[in-house]
Amino acid sequence: MIQPSPFSHGPGLKELHPAGLRPHFSPLQHRFYETHLREKSHPEHLLYHGLRELPSPFLLPDLEPALDLLKEFIQKEKKILLFGDRDCDGVSSTSLLGSFLKKIHRGELILKTSNEEDYGLCPAALDFVKRIKPDLLITLDFGTTNHIQIDELASIGIKVIVLDHHEIPERIPDCYLISPKRSDSIYPNEKICTSVLALKFIQAYLYSSLEEYNRATWIGDGNSLFSGFLIYRGKLLFQGDRQEAESKFSLTIQDESYSFQSSYPEREWFYQEFLKYPAILEQYLQNFDLASIGTVSDMMPLYGENRIIVREGCKILFKLHKKETSHREGLFQLLQLMEFADNRVTSKDLGWGLGPMINSAGRMNRTDVALNLLLEENPELAKSGAKELQKLNEERKERTKRNIFKVDSF
């Protein structure tokens, strides 16, 4: 008989069973159970897992050809324009991908976020892109519904990559659309924000520099001498007999011996491959800071992948606050203007502190202030930029109060 947990009104989280005692669940456990039915995983997985269970970015549709295109344009030093939405997720994802590309791209790189323009590739935004005329446009947090505008850009020779997490329309644009909500997506989580898509794009770029990128791995599953997993770029291509796998896939295969601890061997092995390269892994993990801010600010559900990203992102942010890492000077200066309870950064600090401050720039039609701050490397300029953003946030609060007063007075 299942014993009730002393901390709830029903069975403990680890004691839940798909077929058992649903009427006795607490509201929280009931919520986890419903998610379990949708996600096809035990409710325990919603809370208790780590970096080794993050899905591979190569499960996202169009990611591999988009990555090839980006690498080609970087190699040829082509002009690249990143254009993000005005909200916190748009600014965070633009600065996230932008700061990464600034380190590796020798050609012209232009970063912009929406200000007074309407959402997406509106006429003003489209005119701006045409005037700049980049070789490659990457839109962040919009673009899914802009098939007409993207067709127009394609007609004048501008290639387009869209990173967006919004709902998919009946017709998608004729470009590389990296979205977990596409009907042909095999990515296991639809509810991720664009900042996480930018993080995934960076992770894929970093992985593509490793020798493991162009080879598959065969790992025995313990069922028989010739039975195992065929894993390629973090994707489980095949499980079963080795000879059958070789007949189905024309890949260079390397044998490895490994004992899996998680329910997702392909995810765990993908993480293990990163562990071989500490510097690359550190470069990847540092970007969890802005990905976590975008996740909380865009109100993504904090379980599974999002929970891992926010948890790890909060750790990175606290290290940055304590100056134990110095990879983002502008964000460091912004953190110095905040107070943190319990000597740590939490999701509450992201949702009620950092997020609203970054968001305020868009509300006040000054997204350049937030974007420039997150990209700034000079300590003095970053310090003044952080204070300017703080001032914008205070003005935003006052404007909100005045608007509420006007509404109440009707």
Short mmCIF file of C-alpha atoms in Angstrom, two decimals, residues 400-410:
data_model
loop_
_atom_site.label_atom_id
_atom_site.label_comp_id
_atom_site.label_asym_id
_atom_site.label_seq_id
_atom_site.Cartn_x
_atom_site.Cartn_y
_atom_site.Cartn_z
CA THR A 400 1.76 52.48 -15.43
CA LYS A 401 0.49 54.10 -12.23
CA ARG A 402 -0.80 57.11 -14.16
CA ASN A 403 -2.56 54.89 -16.68
CA ILE A 404 -4.19 52.84 -13.92
CA PHE A 405 -5.36 56.05 -12.26
CA LYS A 406 -6.89 57.24 -15.54
CA VAL A 407 -8.73 53.94 -15.98
CA ASP A 408 -10.00 53.99 -12.39
CA SER A 409 -11.26 57.55 -12.80
CA PHE A 410 -13.68 56.61 -15.60
#
